Short mmCIF file of C-alpha atoms in Angstrom, two decimals:
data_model
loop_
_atom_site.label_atom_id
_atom_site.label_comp_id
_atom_site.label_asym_id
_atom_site.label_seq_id
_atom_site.Cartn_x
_atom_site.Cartn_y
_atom_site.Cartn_z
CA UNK V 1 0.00 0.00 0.00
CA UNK V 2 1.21 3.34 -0.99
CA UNK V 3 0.42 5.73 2.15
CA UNK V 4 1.69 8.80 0.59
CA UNK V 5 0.18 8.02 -3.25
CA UNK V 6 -3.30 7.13 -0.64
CA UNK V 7 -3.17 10.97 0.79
CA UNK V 8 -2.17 12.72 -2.23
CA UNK V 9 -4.67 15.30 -3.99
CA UNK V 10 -5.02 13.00 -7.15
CA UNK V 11 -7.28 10.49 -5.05
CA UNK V 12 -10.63 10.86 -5.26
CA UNK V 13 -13.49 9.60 -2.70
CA UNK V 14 -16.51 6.70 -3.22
CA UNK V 15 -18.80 7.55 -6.07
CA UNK V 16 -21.57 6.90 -3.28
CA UNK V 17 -20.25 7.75 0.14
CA UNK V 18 -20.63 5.39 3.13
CA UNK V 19 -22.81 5.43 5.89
CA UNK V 20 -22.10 7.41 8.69
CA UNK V 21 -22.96 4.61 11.33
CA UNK V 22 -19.71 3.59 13.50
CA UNK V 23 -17.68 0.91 11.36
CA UNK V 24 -20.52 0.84 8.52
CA UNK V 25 -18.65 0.34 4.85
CA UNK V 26 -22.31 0.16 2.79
CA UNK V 27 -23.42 2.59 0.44
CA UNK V 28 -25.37 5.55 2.30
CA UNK V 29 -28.78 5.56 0.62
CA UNK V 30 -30.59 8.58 2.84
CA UNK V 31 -29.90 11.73 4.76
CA UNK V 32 -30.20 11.90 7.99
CA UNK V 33 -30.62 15.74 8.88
CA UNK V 34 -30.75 17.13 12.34
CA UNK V 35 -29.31 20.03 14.14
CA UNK V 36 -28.37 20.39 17.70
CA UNK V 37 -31.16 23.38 18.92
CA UNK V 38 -28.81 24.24 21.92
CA UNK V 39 -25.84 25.25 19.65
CA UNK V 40 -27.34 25.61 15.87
CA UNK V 41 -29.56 28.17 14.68
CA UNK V 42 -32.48 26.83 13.73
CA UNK V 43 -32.20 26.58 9.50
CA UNK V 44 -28.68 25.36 10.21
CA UNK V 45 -29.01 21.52 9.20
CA UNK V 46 -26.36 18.58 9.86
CA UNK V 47 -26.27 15.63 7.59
CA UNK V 48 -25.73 11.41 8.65
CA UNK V 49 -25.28 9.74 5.51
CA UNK V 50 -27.19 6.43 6.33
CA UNK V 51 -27.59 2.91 4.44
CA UNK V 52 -30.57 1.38 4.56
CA UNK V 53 -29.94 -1.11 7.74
CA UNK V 54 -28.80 1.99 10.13
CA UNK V 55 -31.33 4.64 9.01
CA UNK V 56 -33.77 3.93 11.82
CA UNK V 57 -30.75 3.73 14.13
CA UNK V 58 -29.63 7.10 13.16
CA UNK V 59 -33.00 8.82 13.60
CA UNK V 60 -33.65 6.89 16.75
CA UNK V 61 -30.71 8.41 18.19
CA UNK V 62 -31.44 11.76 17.26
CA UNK V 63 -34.86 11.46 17.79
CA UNK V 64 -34.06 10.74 21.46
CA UNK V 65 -32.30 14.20 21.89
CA UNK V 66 -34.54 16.20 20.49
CA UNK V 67 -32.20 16.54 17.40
CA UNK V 68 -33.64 14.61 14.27
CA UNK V 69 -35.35 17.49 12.08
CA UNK V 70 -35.92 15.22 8.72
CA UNK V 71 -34.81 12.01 6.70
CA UNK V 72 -34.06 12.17 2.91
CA UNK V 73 -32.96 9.63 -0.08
CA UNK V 74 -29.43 10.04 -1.36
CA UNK V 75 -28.97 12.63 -4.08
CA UNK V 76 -25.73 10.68 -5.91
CA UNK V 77 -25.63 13.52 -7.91
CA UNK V 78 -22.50 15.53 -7.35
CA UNK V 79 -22.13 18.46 -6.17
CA UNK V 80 -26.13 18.61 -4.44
CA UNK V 81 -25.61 17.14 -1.40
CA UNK V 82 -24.13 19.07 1.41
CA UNK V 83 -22.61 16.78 4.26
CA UNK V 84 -21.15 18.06 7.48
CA UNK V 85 -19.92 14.86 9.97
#
């Protein structure tokens, strides 16, 4: 494996990105958005990318802390999807 040829500019990421679920490799399929109300105006919106096994997981969680504001499918095209992790 080439470390330095792996961090260089040239490399480019996943078509599809992954999920955002701890140790999840699969192909996000939705958007998770949410926004912390304590710290985050409130049009400010967060995005989980999320496959199709972890969405409920994701929304659970924030739905728990008050922080899940919607879910949406994947827009693959490039350049329209705006992810903050």
């Amino acid at each position: 494996m080439d470390l330095l040829g792996a961090l260089s500019s040239d490399h480019e990421g996943p078509d599809v990105p992954p999920c955002s679920r701890k140790g999840c490799t699969a192909h996000a399929a939705w958007q998770v958005k949410w926004n912390n109300p304590k710290i985050h105006p409130p049009e400010r919106r967060k995005v989980w990318l999320a496959c199709d096994d972890h969405r409920e997981w994701l929304e659970n969680f924030l739905k728990a802390r008050l922080f899940w504001r919607s879910t949406e499918p994947m827009n693959t095209t490039a350049g329209e999807t705006e992810v903050r992790l």
